[in-house]
Coordinates of N, CA, C and O in Angstrom, one line a residue:
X1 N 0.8 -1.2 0.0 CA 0.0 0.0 0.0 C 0.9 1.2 0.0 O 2.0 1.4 0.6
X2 N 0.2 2.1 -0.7 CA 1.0 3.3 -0.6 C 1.3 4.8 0.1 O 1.2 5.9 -0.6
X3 N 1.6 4.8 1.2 CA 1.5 5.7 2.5 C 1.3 7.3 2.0 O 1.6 7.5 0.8
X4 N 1.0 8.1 2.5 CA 0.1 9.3 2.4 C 1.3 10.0 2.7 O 1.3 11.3 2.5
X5 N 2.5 9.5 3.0 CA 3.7 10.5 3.0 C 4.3 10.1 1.5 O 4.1 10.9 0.6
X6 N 4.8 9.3 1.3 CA 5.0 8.6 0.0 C 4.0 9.4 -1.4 O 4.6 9.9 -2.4
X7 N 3.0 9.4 -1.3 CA 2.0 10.5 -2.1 C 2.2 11.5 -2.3 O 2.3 11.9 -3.4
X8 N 2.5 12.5 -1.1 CA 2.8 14.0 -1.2 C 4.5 13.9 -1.6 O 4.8 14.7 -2.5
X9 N 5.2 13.2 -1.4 CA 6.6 13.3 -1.6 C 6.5 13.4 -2.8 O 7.1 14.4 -3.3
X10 N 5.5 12.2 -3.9 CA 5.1 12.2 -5.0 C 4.7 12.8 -6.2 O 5.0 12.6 -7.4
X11 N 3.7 13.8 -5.4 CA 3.3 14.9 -6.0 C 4.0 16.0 -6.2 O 3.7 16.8 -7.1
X12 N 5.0 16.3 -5.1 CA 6.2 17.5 -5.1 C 7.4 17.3 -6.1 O 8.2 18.2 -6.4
X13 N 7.4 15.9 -6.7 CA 8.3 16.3 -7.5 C 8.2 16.8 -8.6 O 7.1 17.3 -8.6
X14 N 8.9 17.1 -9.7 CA 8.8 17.8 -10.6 C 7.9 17.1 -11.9 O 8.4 16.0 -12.2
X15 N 7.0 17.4 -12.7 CA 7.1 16.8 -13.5 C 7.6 15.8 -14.7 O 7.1 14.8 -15.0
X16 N 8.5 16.4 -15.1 CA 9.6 15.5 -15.9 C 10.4 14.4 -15.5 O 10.9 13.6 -16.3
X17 N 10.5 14.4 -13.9 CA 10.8 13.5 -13.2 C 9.9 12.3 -12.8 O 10.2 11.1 -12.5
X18 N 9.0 12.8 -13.0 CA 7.8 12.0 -12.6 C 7.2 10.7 -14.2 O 6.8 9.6 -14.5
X19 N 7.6 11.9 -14.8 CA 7.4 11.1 -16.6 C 8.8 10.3 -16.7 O 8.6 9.2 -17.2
X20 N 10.2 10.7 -16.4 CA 11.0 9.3 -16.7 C 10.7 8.4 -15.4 O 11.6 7.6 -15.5
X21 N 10.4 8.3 -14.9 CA 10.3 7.5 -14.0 C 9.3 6.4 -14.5 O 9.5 5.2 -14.3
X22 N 8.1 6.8 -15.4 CA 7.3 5.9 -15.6 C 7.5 5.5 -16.7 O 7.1 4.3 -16.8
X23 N 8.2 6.1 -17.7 CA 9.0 5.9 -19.3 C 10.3 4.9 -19.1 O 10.5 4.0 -19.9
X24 N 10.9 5.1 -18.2 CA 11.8 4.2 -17.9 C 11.6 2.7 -17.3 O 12.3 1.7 -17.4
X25 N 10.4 3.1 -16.5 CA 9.8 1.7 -15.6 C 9.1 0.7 -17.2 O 8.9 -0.5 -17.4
X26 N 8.9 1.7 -17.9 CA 7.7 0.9 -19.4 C 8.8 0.7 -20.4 O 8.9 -0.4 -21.0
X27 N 9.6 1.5 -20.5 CA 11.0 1.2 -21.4 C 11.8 -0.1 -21.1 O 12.1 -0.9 -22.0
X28 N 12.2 -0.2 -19.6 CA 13.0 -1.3 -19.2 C 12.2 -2.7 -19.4 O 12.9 -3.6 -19.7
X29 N 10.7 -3.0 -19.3 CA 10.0 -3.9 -19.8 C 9.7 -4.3 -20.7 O 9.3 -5.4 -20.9
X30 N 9.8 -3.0 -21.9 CA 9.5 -3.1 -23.1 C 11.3 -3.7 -23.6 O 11.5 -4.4 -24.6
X31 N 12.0 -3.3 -23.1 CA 13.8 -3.9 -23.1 C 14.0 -5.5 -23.2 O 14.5 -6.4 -24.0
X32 N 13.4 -5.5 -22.1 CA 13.4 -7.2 -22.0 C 12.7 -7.9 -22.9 O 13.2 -8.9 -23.2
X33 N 11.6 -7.5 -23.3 CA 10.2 -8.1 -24.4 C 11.6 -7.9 -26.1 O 11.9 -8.7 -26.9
X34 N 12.2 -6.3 -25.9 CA 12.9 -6.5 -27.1 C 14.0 -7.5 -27.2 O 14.2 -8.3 -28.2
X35 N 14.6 -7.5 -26.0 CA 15.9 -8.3 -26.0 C 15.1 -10.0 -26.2 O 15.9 -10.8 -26.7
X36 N 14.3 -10.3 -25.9 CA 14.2 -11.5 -25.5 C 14.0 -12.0 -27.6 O 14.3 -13.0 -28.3
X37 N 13.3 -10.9 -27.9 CA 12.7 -11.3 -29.3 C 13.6 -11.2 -30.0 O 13.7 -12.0 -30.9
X38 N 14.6 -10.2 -30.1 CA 16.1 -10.5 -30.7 C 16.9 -11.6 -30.3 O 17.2 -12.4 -31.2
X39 N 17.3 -11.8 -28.9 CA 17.6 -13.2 -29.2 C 17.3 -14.3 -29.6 O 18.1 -15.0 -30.1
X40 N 15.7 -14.5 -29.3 CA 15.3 -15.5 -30.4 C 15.6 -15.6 -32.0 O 15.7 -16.6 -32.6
X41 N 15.5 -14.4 -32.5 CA 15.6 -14.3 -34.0 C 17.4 -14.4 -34.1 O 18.0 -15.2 -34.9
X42 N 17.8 -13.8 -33.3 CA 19.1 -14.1 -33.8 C 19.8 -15.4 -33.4 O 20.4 -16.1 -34.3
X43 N 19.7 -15.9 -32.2 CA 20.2 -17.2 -31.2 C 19.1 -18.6 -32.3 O 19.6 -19.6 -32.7
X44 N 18.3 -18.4 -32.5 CA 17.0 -19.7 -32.9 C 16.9 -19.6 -34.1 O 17.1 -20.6 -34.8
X45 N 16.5 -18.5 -34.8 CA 15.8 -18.4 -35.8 C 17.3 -18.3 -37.0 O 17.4 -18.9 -38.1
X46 N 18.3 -17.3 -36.7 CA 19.7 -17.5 -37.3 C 19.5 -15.9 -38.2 O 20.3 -15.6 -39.1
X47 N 18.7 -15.2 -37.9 CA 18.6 -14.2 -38.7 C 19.3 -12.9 -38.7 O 19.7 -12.5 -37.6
X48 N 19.6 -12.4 -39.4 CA 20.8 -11.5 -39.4 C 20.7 -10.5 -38.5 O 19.6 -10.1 -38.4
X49 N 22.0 -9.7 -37.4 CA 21.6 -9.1 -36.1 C 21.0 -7.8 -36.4 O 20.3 -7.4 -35.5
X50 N 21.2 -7.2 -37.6 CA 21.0 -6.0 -37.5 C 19.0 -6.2 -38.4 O 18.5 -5.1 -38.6
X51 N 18.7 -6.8 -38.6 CA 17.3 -6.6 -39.3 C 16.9 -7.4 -38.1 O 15.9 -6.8 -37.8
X52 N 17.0 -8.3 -37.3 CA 16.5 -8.8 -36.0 C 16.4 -7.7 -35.0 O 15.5 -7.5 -34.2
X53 N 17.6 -6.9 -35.3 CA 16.8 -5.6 -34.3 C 16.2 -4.7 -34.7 O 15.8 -3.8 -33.9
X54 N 16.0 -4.4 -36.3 CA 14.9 -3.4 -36.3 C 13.5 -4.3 -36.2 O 12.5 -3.8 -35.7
X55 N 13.4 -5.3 -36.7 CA 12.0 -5.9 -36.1 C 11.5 -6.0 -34.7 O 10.5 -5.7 -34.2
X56 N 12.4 -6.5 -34.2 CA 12.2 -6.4 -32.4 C 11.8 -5.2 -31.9 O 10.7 -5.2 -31.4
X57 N 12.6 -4.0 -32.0 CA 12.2 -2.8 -31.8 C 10.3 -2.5 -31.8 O 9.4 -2.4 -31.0
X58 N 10.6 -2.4 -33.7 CA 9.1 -2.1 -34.2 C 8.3 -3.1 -33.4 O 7.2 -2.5 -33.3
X59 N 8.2 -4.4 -32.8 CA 7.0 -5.6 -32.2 C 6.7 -4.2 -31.2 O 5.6 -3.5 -31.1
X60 N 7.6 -4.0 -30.6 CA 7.4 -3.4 -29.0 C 6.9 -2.2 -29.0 O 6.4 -1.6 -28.0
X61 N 7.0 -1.7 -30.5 CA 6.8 -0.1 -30.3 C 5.3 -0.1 -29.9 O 5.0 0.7 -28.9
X62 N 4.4 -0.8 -30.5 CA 2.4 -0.2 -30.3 C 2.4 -0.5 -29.0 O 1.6 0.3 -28.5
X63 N 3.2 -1.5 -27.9 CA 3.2 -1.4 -26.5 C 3.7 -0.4 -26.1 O 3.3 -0.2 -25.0
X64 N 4.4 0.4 -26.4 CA 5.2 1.3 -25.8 C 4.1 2.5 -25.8 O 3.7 3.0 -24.7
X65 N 3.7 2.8 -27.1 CA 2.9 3.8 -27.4 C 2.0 3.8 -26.2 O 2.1 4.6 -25.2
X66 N 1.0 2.9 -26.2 CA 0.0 2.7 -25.5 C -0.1 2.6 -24.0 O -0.9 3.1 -23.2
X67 N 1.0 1.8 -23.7 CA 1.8 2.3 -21.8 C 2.0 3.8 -21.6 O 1.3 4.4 -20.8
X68 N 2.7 4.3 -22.3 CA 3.5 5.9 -22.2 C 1.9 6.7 -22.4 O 1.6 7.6 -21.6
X69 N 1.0 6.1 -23.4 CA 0.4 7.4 -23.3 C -0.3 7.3 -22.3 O -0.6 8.4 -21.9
X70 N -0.8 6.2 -21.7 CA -1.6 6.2 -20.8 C -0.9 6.3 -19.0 O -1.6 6.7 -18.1
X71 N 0.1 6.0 -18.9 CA 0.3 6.3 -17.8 C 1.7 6.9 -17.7 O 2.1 6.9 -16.6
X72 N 2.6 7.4 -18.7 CA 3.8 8.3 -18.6 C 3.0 9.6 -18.4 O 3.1 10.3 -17.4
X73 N 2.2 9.8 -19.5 CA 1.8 10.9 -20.2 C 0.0 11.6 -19.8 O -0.6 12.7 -20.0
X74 N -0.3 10.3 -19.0 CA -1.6 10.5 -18.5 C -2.5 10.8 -19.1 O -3.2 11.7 -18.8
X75 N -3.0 9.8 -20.8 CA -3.7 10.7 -21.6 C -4.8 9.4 -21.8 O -4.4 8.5 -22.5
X76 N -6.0 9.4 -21.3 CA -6.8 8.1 -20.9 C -8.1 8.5 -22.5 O -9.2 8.0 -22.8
X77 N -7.5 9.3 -23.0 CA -8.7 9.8 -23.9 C -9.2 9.1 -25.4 O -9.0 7.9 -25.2
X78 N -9.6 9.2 -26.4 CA -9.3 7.8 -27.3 C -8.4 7.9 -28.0 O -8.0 9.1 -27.9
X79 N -7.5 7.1 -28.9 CA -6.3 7.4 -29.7 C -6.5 8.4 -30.5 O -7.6 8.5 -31.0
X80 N -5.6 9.3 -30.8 CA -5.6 10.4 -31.9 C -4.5 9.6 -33.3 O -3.2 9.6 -33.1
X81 N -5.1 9.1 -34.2 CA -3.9 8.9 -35.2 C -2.6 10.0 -35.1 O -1.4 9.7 -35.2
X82 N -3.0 11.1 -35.0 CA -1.7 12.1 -35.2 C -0.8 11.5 -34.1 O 0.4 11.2 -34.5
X83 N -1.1 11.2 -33.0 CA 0.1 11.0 -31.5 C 0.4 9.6 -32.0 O 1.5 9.2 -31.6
X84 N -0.5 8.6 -33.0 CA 0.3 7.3 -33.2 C 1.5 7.8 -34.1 O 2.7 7.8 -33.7
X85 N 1.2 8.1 -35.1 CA 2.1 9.1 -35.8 C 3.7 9.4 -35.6 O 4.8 9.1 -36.0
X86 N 3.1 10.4 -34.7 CA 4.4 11.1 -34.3 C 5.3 10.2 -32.9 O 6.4 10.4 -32.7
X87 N 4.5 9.0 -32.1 CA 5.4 8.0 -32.1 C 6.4 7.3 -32.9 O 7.6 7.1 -32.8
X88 N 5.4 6.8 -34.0 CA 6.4 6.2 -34.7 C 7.8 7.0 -35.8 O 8.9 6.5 -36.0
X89 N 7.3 8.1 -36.1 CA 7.9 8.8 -36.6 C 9.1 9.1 -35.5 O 10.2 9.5 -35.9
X90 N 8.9 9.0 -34.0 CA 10.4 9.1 -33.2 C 10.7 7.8 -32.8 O 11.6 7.6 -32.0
X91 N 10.1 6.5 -33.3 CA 9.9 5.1 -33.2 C 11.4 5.0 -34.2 O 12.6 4.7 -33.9
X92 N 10.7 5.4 -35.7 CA 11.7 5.3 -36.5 C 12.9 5.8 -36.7 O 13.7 5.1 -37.4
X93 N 13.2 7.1 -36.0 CA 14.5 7.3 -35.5 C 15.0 7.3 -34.7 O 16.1 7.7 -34.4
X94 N 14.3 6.7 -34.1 CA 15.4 5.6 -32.7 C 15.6 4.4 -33.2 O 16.4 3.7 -32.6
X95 N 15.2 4.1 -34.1 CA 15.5 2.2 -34.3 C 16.8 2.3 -35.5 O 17.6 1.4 -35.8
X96 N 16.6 3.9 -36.3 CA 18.2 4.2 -37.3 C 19.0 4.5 -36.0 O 20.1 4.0 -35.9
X97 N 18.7 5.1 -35.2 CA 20.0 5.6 -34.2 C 20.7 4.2 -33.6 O 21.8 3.7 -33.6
X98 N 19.2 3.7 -33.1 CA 19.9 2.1 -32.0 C 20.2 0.8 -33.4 O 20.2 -0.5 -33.2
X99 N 20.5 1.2 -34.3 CA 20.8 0.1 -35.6 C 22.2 0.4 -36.1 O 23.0 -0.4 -36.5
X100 N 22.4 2.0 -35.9 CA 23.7 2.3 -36.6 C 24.8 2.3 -35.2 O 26.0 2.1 -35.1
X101 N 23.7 2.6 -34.1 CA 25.1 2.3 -32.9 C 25.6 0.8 -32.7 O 26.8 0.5 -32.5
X102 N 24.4 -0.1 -32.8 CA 24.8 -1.7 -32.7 C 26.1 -2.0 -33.8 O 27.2 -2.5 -33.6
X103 N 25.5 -1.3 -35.1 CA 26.6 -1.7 -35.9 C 27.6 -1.2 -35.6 O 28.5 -2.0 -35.3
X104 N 27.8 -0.2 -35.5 CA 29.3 0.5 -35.2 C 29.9 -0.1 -34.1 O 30.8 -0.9 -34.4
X105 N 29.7 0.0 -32.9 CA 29.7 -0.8 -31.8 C 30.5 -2.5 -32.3 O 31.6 -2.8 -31.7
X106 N 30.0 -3.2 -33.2 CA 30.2 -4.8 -33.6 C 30.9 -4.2 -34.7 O 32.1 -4.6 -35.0
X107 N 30.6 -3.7 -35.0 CA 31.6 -3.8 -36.4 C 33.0 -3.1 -36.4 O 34.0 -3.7 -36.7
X108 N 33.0 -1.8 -36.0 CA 33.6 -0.7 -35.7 C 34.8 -1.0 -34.4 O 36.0 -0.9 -34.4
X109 N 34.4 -1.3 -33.6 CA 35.1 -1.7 -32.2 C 34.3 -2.8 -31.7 O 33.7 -2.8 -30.6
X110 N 34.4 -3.6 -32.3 CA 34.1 -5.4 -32.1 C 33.6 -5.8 -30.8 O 33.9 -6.9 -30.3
X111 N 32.5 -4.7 -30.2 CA 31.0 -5.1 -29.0 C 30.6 -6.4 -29.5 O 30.2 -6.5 -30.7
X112 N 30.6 -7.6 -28.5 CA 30.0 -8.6 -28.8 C 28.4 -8.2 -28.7 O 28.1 -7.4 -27.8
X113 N 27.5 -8.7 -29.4 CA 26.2 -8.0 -30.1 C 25.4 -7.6 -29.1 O 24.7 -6.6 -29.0
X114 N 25.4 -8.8 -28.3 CA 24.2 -8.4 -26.9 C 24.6 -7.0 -26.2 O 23.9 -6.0 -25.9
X115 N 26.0 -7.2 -26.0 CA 26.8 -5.7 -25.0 C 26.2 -4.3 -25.9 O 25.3 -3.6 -25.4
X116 N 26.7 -4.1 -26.8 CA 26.3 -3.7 -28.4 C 24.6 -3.2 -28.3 O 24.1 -2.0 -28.4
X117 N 24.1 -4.1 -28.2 CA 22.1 -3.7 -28.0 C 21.8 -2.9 -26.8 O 21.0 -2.0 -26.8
X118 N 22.6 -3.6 -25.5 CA 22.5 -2.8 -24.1 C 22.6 -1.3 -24.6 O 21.7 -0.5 -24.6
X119 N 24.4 -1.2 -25.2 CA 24.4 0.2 -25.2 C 24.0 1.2 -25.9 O 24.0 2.4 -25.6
X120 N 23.5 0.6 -27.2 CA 22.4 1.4 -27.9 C 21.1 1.8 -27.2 O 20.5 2.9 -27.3
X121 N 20.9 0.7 -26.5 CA 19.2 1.1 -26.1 C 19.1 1.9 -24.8 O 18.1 2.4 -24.2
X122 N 20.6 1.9 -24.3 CA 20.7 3.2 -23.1 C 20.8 4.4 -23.8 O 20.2 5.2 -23.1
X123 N 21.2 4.9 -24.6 CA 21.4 5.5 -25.5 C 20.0 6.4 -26.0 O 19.6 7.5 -25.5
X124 N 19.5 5.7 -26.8 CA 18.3 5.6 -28.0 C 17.1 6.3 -26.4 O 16.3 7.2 -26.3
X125 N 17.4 5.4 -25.4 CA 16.1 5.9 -24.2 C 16.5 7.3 -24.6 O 15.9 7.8 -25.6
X126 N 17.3 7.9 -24.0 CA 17.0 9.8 -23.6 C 16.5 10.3 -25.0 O 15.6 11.2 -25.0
X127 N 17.0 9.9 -26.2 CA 15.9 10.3 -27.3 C 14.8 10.2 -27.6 O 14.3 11.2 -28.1
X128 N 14.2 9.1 -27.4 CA 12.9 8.8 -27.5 C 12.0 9.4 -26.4 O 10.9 9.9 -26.6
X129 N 12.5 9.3 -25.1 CA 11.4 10.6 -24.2 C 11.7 11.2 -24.3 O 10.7 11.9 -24.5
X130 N 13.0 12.2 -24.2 CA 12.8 13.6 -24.9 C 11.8 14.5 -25.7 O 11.1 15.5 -25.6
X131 N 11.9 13.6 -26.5 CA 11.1 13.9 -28.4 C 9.8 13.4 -28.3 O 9.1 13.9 -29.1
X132 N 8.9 12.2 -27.3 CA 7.8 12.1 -26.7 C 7.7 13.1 -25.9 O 6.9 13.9 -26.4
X133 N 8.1 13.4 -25.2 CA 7.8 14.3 -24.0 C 7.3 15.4 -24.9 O 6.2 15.5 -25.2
X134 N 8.4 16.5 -25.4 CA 8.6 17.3 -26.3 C 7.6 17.5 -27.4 O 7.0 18.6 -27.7
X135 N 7.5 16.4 -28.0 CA 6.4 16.6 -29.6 C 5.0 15.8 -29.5 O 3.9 16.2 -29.7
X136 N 5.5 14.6 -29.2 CA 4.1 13.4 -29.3 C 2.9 13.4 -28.3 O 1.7 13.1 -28.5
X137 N 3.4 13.9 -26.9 CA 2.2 14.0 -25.7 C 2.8 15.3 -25.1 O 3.0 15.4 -23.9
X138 N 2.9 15.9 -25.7 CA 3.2 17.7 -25.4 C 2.4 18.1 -24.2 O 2.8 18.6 -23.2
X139 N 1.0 17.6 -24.6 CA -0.2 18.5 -24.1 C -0.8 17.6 -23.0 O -1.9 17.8 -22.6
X140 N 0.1 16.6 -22.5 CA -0.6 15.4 -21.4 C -0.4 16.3 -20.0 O 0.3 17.2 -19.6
X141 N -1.4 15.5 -19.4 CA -1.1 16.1 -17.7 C -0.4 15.3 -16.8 O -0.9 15.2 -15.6
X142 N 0.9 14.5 -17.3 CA 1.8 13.6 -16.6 C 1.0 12.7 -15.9 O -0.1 13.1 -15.5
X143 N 1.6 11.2 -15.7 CA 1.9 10.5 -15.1 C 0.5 10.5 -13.8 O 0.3 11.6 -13.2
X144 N -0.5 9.2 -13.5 CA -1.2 9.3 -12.2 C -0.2 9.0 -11.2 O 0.9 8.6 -11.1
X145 N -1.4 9.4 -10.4 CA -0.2 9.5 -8.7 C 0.3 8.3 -8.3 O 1.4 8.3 -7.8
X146 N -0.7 6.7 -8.6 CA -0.7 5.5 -7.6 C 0.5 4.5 -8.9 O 0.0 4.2 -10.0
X147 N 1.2 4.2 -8.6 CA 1.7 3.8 -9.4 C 1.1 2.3 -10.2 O 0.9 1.4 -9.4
X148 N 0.8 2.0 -11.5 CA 0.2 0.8 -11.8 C 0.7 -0.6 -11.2 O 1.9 -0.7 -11.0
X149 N 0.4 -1.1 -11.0 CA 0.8 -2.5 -10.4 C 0.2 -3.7 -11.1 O 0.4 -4.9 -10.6

């Protein structure tokens, strides 16, 4: 349960604080869902690393969208095509950014591939909520107070 000091502590913080907190808690889950489907495609399936991870990415993205808007971004209202949009449109330049860093990374300075995906996708995070925060849910009223469980 969540104590009534813990709440106000909650509410004092800043906004943007309050949105990576929930972007990162949905990011790191949506991480593992990517990692796990890249290694199947690459470990199982044999498929080449770098088109295994723009597929992986893209599975996770309509989760992502739909967590962030609704509880990063606090927007419970019905989808607007424009905000799917302008996800994917910062979808798609995160998956060139986190594609050209894996490669460089493996190819460039020889990151064994998994090390390589980590540090792309630490990476790729501060852009993609930035540029959400910024462009795609501009107009949201952050994050509810109780955290989802």
């Amino acid at each position: 349960m969540i104590t009534p000091f813990f709440i106000s502590q909650w509410k004092r913080l800043p906004l943007v604080f309050r949105q990576a907190f929930f972007y990162g808690m949905i990011g790191g889950c949506s991480f593992v869902l990517d990692f796990c489907l890249y290694l199947l495609q690459t470990r199982i399936f044999h498929i080449y690393f770098l088109i295994a991870n723009v597929c992986s990415f893209f599975v996770v993205g309509t989760l992502n969208f739909f967590s962030n808007r609704r509880w990063t971004f606090g927007n419970n209202t019905k989808t607007r095509l424009n905000d799917y949009t302008k996800f994917f449109v910062i979808a798609g330049t995160g998956v060139v950014l986190n594609t050209s860093i894996l490669a460089g990374l493996v190819r460039i300075f020889s990151f064994h591939d998994v090390v390589a995906k980590v540090v792309a996708a630490g990476i790729v995070f501060f852009w993609n909520f930035g540029m959400n925060r910024r462009w795609t849910f501009r107009h949201q009223e952050g994050p509810a107070l109780v955290l989802p469980l």
